[in-house]
PDB file of N, CA and C in Angstrom:
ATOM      1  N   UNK A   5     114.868  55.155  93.939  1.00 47.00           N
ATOM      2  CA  UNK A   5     113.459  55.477  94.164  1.00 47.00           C
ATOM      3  C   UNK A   5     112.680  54.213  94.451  1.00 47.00           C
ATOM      4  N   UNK A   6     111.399  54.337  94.796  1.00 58.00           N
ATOM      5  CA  UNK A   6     110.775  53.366  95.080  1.00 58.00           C
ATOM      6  C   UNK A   6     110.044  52.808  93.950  1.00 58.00           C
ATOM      7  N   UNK A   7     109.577  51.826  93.917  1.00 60.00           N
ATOM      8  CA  UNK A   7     108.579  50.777  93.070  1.00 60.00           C
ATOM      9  C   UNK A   7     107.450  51.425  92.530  1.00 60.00           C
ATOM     10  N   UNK A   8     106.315  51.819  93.672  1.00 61.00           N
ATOM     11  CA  UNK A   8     105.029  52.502  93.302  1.00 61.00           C
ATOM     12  C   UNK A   8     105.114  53.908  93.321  1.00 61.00           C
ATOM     13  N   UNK A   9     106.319  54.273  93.033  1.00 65.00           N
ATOM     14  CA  UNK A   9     105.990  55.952  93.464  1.00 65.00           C
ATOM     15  C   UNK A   9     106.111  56.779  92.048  1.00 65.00           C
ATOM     16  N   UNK A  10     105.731  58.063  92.240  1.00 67.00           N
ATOM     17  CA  UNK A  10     105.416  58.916  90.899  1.00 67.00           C
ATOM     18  C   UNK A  10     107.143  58.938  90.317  1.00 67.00           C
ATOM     19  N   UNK A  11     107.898  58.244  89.475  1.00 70.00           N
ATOM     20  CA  UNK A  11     108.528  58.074  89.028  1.00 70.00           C
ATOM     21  C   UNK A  11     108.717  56.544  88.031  1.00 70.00           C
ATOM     22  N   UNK A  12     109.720  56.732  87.074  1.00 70.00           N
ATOM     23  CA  UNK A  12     109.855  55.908  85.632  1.00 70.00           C
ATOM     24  C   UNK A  12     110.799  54.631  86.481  1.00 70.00           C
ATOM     25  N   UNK A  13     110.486  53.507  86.219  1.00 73.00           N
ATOM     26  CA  UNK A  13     111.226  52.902  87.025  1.00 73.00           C
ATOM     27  C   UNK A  13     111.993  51.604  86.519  1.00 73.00           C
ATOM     28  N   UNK A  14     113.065  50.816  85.788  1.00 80.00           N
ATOM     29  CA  UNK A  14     113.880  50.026  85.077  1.00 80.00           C
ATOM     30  C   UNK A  14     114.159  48.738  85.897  1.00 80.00           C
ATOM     31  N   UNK A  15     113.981  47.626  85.687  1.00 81.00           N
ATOM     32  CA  UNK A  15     114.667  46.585  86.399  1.00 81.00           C
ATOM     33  C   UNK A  15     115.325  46.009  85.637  1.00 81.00           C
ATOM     34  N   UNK A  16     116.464  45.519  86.026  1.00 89.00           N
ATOM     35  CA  UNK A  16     117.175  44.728  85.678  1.00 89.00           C
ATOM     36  C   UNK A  16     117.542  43.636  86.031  1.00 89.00           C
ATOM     37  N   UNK A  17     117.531  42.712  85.641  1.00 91.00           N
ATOM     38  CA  UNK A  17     117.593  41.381  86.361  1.00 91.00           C
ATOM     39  C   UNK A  17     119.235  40.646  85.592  1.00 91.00           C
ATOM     40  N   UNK A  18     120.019  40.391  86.462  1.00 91.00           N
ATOM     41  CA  UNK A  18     121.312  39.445  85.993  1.00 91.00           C
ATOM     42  C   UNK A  18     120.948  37.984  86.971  1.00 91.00           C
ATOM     43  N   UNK A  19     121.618  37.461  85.873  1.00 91.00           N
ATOM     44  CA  UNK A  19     121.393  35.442  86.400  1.00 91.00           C
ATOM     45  C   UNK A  19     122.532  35.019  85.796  1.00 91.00           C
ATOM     46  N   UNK A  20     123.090  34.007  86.606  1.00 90.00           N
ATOM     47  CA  UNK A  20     124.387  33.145  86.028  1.00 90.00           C
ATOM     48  C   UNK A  20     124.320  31.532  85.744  1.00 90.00           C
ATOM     49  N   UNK A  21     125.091  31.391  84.215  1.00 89.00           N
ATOM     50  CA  UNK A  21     124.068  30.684  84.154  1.00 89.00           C
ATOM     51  C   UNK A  21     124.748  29.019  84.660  1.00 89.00           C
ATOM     52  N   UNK A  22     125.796  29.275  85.886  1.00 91.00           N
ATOM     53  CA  UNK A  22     125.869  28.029  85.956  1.00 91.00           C
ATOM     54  C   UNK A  22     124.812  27.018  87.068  1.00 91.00           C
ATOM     55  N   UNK A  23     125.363  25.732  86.946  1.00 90.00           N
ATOM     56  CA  UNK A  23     124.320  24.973  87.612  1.00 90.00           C
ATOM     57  C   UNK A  23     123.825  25.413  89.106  1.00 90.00           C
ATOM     58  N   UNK A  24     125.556  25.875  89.596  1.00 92.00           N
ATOM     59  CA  UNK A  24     125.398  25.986  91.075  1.00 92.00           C
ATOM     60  C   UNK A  24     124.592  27.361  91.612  1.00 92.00           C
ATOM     61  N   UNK A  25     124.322  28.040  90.752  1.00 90.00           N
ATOM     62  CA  UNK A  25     123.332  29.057  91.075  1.00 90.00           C
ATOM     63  C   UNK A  25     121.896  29.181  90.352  1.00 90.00           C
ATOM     64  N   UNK A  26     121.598  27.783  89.847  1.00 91.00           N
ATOM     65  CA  UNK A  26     120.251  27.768  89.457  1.00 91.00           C
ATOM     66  C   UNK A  26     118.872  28.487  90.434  1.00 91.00           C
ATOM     67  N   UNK A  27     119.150  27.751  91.961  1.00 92.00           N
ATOM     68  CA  UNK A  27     118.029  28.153  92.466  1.00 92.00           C
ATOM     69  C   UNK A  27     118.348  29.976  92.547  1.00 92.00           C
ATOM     70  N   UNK A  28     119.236  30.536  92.485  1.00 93.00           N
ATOM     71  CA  UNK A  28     119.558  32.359  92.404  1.00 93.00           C
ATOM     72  C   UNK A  28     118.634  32.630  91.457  1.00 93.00           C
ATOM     73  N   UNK A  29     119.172  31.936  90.278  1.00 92.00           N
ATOM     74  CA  UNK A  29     118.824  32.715  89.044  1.00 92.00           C
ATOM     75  C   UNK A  29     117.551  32.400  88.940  1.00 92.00           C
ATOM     76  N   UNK A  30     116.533  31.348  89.234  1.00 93.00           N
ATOM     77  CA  UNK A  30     115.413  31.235  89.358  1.00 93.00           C
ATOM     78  C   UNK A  30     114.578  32.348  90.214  1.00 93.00           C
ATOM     79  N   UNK A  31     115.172  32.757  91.559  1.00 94.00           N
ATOM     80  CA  UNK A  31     114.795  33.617  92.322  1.00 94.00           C
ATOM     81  C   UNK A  31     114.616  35.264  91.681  1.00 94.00           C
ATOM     82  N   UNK A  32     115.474  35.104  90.962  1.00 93.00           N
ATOM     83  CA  UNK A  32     115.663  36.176  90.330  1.00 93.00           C
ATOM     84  C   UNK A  32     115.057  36.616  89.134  1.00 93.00           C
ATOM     85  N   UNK A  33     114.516  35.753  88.300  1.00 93.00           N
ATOM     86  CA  UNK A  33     113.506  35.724  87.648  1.00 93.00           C
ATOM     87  C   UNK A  33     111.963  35.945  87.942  1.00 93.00           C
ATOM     88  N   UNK A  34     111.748  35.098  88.533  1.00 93.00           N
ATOM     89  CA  UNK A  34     110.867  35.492  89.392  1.00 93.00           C
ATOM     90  C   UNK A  34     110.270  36.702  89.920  1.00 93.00           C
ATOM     91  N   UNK A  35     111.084  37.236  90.569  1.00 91.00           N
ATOM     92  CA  UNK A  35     111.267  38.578  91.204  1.00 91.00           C
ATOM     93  C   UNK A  35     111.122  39.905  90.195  1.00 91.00           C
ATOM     94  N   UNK A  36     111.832  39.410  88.806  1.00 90.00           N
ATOM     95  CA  UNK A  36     111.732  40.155  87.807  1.00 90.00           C
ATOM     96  C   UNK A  36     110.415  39.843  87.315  1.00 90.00           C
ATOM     97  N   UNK A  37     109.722  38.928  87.299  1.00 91.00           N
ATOM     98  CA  UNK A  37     108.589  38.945  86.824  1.00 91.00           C
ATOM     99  C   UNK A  37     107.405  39.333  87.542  1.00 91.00           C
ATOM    100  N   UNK A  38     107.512  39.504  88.982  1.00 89.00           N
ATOM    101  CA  UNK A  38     106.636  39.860  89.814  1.00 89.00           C
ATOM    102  C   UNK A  38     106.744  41.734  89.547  1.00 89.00           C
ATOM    103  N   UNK A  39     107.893  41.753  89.648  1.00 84.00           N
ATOM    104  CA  UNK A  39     107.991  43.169  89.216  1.00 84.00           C
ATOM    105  C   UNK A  39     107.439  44.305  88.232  1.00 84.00           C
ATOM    106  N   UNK A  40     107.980  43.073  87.370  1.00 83.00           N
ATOM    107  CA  UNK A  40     107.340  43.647  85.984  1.00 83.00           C
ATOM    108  C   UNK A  40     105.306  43.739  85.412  1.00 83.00           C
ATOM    109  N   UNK A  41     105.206  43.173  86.749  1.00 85.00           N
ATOM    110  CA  UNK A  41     103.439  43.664  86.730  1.00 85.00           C
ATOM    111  C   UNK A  41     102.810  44.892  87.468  1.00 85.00           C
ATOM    112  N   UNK A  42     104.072  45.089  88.163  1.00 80.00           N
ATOM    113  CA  UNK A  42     103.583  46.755  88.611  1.00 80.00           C
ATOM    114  C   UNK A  42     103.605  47.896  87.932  1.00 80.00           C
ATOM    115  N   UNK A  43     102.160  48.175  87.665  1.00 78.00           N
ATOM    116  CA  UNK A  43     101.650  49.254  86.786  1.00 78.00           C
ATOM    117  C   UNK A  43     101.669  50.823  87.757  1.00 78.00           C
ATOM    118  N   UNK A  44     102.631  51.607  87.714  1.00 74.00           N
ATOM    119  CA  UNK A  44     101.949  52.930  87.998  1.00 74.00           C
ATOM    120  C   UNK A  44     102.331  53.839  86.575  1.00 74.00           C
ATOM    121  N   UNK A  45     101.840  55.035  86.903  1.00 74.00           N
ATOM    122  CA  UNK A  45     101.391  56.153  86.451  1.00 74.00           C
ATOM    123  C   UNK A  45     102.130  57.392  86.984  1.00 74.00           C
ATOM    124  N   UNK A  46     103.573  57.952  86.249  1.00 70.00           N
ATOM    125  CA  UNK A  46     104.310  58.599  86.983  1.00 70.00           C
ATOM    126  C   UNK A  46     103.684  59.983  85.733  1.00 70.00           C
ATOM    127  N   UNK A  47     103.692  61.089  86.857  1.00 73.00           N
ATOM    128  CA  UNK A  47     103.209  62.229  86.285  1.00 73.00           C
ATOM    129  C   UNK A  47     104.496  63.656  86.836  1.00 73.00           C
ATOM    130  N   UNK A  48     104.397  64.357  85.889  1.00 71.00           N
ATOM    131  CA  UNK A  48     105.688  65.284  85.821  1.00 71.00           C
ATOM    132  C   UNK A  48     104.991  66.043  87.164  1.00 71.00           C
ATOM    133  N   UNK A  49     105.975  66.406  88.035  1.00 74.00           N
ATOM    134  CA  UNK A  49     105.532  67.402  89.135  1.00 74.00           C
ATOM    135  C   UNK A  49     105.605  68.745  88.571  1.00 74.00           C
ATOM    136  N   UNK A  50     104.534  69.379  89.707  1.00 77.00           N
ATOM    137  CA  UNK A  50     104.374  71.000  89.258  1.00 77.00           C
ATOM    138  C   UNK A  50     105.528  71.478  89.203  1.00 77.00           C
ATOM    139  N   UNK A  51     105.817  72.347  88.109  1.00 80.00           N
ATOM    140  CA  UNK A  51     107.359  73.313  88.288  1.00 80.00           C
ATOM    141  C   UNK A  51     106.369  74.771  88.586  1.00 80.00           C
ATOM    142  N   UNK A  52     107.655  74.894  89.732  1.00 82.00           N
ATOM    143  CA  UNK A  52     107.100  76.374  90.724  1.00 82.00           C
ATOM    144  C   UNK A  52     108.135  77.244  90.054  1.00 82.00           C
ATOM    145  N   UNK A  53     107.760  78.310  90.358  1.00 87.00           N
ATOM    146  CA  UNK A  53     109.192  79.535  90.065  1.00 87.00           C
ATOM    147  C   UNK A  53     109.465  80.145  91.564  1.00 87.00           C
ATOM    148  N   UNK A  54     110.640  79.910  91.986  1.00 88.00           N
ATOM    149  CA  UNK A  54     110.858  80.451  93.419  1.00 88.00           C
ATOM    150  C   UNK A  54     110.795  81.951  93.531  1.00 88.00           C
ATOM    151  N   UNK A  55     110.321  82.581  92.651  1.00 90.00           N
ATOM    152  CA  UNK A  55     110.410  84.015  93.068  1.00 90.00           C
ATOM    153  C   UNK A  55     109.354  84.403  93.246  1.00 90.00           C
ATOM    154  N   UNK A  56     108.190  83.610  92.390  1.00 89.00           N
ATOM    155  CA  UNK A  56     107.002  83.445  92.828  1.00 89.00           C
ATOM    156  C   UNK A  56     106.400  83.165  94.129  1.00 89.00           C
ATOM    157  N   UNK A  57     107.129  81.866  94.289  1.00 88.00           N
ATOM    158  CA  UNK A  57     106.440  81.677  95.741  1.00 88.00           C
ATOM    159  C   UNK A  57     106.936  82.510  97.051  1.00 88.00           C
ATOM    160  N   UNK A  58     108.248  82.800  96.915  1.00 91.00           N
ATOM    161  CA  UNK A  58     108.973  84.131  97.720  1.00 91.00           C
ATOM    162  C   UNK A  58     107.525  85.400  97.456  1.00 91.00           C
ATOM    163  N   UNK A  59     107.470  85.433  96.924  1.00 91.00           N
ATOM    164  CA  UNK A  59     106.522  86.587  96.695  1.00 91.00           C
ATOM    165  C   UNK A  59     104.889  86.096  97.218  1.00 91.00           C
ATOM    166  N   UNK A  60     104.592  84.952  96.873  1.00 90.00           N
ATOM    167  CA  UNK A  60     103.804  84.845  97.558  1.00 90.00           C
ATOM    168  C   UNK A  60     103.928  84.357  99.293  1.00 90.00           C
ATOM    169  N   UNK A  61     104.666  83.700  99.836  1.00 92.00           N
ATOM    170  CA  UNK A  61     105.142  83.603 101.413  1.00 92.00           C
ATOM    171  C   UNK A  61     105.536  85.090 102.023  1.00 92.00           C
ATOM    172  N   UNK A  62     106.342  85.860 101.048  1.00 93.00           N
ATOM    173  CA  UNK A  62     106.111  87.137 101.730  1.00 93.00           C
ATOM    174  C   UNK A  62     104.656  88.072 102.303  1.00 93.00           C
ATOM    175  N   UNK A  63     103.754  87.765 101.385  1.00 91.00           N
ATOM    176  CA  UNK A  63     102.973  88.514 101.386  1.00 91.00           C
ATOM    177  C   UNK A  63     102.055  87.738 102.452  1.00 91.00           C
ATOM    178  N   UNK A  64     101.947  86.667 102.459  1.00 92.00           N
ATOM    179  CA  UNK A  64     101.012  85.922 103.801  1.00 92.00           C
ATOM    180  C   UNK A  64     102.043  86.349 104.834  1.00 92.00           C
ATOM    181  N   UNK A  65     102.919  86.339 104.855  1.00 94.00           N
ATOM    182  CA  UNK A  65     103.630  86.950 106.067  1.00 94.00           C
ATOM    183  C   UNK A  65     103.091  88.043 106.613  1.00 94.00           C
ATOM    184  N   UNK A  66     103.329  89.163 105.441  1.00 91.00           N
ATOM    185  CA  UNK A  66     102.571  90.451 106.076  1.00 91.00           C
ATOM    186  C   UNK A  66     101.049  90.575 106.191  1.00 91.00           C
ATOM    187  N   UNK A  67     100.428  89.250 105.748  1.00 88.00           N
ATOM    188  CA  UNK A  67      98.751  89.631 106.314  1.00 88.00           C
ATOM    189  C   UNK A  67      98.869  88.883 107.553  1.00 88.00           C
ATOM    190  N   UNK A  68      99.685  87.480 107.734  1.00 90.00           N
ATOM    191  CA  UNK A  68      99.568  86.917 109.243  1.00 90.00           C
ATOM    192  C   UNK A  68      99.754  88.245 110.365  1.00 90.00           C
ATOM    193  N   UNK A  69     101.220  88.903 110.193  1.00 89.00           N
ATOM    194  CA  UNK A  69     101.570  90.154 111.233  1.00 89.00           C
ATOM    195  C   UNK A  69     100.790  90.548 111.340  1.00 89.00           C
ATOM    196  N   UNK A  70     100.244  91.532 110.059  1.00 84.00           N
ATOM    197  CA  UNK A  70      99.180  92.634 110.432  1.00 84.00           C
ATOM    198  C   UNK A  70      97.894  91.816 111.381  1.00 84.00           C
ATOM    199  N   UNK A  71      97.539  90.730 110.723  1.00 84.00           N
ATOM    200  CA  UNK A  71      96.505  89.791 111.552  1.00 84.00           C
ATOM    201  C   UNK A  71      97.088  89.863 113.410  1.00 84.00           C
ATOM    202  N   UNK A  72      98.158  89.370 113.689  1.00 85.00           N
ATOM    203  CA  UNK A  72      98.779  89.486 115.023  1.00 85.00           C
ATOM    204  C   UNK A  72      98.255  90.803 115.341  1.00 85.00           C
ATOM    205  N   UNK A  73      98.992  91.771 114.575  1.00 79.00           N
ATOM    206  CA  UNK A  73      99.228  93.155 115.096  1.00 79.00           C
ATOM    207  C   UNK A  73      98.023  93.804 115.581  1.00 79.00           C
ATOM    208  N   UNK A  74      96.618  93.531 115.116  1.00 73.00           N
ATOM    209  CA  UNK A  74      95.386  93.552 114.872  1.00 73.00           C
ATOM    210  C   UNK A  74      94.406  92.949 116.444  1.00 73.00           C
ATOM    211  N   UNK A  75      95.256  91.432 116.164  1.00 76.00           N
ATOM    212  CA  UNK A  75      94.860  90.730 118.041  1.00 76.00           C
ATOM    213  C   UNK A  75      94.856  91.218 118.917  1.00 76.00           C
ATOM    214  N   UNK A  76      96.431  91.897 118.656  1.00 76.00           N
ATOM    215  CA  UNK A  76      96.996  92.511 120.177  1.00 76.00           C
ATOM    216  C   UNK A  76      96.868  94.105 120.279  1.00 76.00           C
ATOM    217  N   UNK A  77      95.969  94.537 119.523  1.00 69.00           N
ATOM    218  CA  UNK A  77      95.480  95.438 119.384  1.00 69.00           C
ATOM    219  C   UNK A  77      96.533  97.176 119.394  1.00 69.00           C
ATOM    220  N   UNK A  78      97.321  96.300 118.771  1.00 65.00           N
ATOM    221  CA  UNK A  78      98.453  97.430 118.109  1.00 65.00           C
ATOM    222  C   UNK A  78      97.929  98.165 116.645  1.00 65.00           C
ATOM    223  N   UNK A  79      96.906  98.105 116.694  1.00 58.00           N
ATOM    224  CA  UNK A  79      96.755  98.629 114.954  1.00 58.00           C
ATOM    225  C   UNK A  79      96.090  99.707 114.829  1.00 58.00           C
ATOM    226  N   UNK A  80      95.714 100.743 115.918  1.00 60.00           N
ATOM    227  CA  UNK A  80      95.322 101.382 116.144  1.00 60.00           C
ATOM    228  C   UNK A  80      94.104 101.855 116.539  1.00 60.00           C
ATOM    229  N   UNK A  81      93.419 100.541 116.496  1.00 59.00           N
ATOM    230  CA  UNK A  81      91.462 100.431 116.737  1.00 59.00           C
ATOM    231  C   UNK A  81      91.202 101.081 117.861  1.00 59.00           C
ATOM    232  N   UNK A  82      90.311 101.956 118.578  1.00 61.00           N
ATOM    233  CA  UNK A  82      90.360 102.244 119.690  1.00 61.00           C
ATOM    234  C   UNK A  82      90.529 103.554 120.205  1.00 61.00           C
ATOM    235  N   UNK A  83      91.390 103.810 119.157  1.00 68.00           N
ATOM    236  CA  UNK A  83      92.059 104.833 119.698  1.00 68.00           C
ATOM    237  C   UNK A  83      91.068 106.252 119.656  1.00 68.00           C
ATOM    238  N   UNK A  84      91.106 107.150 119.838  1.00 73.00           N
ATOM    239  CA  UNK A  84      90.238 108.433 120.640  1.00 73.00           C
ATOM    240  C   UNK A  84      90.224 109.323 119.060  1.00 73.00           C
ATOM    241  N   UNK A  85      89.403 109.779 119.029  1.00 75.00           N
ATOM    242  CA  UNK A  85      89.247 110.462 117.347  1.00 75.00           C
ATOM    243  C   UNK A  85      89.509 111.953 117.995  1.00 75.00           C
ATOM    244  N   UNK A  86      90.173 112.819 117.281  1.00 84.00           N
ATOM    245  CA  UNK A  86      90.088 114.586 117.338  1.00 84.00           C
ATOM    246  C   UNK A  86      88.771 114.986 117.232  1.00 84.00           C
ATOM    247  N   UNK A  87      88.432 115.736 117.720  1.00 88.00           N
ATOM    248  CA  UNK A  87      86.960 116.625 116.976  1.00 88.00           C
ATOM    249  C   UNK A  87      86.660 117.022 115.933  1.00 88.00           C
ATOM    250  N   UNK A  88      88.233 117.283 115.254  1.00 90.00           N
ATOM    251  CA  UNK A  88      88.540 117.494 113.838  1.00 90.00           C
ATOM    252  C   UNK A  88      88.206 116.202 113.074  1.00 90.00           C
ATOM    253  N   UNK A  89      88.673 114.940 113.485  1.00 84.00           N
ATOM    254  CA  UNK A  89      88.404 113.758 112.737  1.00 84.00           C
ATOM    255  C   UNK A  89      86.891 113.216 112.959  1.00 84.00           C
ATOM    256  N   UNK A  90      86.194 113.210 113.920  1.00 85.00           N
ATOM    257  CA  UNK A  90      85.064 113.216 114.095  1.00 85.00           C
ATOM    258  C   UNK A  90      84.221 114.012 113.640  1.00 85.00           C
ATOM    259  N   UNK A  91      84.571 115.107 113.255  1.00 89.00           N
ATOM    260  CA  UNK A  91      83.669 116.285 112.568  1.00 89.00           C
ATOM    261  C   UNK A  91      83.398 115.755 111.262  1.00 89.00           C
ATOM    262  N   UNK A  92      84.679 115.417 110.875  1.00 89.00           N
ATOM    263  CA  UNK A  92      84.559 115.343 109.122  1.00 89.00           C
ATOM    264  C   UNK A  92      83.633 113.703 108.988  1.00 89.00           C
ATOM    265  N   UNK A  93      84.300 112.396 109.808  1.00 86.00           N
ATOM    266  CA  UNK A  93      83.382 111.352 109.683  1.00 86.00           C
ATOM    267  C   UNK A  93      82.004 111.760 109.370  1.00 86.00           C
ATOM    268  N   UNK A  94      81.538 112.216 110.537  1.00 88.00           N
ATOM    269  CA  UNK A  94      79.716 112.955 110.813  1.00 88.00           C
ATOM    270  C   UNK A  94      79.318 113.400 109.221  1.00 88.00           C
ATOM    271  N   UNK A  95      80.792 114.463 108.339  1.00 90.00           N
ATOM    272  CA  UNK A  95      80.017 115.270 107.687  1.00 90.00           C
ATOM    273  C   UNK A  95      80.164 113.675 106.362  1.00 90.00           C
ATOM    274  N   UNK A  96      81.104 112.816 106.392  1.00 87.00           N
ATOM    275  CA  UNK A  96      80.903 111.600 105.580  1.00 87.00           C
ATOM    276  C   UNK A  96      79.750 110.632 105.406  1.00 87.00           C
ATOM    277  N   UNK A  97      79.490 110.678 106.883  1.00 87.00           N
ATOM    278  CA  UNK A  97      78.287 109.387 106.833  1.00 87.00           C
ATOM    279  C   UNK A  97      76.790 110.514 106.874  1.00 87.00           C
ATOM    280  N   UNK A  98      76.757 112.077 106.641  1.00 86.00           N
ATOM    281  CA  UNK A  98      75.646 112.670 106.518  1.00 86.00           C
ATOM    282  C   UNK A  98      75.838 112.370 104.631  1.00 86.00           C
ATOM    283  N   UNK A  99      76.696 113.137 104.548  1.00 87.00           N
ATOM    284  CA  UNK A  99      76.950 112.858 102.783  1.00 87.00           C
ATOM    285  C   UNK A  99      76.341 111.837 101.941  1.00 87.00           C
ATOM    286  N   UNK A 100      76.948 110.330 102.809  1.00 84.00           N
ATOM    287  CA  UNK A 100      76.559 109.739 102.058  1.00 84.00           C
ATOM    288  C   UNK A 100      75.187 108.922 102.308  1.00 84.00           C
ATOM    289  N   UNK A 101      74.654 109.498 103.467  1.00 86.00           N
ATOM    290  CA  UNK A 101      73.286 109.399 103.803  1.00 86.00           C
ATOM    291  C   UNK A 101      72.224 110.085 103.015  1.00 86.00           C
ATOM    292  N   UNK A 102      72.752 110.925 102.401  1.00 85.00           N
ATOM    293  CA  UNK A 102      71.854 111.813 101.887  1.00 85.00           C
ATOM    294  C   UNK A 102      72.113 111.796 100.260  1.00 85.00           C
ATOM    295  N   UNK A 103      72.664 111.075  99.455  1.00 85.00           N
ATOM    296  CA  UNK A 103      73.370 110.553  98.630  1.00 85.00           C
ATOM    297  C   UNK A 103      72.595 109.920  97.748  1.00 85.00           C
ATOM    298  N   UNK A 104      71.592 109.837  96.729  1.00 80.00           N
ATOM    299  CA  UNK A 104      70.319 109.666  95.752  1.00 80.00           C
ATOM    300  C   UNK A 104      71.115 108.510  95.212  1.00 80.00           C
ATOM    301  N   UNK A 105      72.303 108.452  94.399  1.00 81.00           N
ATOM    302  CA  UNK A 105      73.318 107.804  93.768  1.00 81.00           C
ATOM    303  C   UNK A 105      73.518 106.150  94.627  1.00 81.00           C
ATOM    304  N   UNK A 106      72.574 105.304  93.734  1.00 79.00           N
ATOM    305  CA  UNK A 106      72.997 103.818  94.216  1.00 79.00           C
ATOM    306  C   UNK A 106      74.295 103.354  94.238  1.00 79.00           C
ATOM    307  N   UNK A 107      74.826 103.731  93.659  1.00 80.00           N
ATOM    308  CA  UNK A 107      76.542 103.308  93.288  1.00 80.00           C
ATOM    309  C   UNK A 107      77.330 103.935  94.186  1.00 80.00           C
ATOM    310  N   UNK A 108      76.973 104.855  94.992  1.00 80.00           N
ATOM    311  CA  UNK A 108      77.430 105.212  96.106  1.00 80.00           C
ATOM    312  C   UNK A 108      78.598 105.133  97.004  1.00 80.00           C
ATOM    313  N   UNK A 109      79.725 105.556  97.500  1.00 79.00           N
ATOM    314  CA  UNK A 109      80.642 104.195  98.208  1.00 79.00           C
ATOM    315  C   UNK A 109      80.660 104.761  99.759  1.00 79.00           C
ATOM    316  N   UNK A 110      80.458 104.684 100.225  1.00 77.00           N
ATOM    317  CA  UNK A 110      81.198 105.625 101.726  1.00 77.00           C
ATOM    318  C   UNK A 110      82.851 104.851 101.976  1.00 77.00           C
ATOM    319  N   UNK A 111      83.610 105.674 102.016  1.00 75.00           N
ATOM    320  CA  UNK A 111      85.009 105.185 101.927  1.00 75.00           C
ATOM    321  C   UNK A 111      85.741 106.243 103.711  1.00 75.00           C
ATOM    322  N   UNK A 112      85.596 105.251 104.506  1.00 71.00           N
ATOM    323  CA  UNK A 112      85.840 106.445 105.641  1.00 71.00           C
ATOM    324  C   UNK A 112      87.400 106.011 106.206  1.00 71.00           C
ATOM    325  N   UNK A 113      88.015 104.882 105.471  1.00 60.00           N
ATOM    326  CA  UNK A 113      89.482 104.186 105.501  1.00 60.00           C
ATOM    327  C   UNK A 113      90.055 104.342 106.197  1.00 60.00           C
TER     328      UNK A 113
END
């Protein structure tokens, strides 16, 4: 992992201690000490439950479609009412025109 990133992070520093690798082991110290001043703040990531989010990606699925289906005007908008279905609307929106009751709903779905 990296240095600054949301994770716990260990250095270890090895040095040998003979003469001929003084300037190493100096380097290496160093390095460990530059290190060792980097302060972050690693925080536990969200735990998801995948059946959850399956459940939720499904369901934006089926509002995107229906949304498509809706564009391209497959959803039935438009379409020509019976006289029979038009009769009864008329007798819905007289109903609830005439309807004293604030709470009221007109539900013509």
């Amino acid at each position: 992992d990296s240095l600054g990133g949301n994770c716990k992070t260990i250095m270890i520093a090895t040095i040998n201690p003979e003469a001929s690798h003084t300037d190493e082991s100096l380097s290496t110290c160093r390095f460990a000490q530059r290190v060792s001043l980097i302060k972050n703040k690693a925080e536990v990531n969200e735990e998801v439950d995948p059946s959850m989010v399956i459940r939720r990606l499904k369901g934006e699925m089926l509002n995107l479609r229906e949304e498509i289906s809706f564009l391209k005007g497959e959803s039935g908008e438009g379409d020509v009412l019976t006289p029979q279905a038009l009769e009864d609307l008329r007798t819905q929106c007289r109903t609830y025109c005439y309807d004293m009751d604030p709470n009221s709903v007109l539900n013509i779905g």
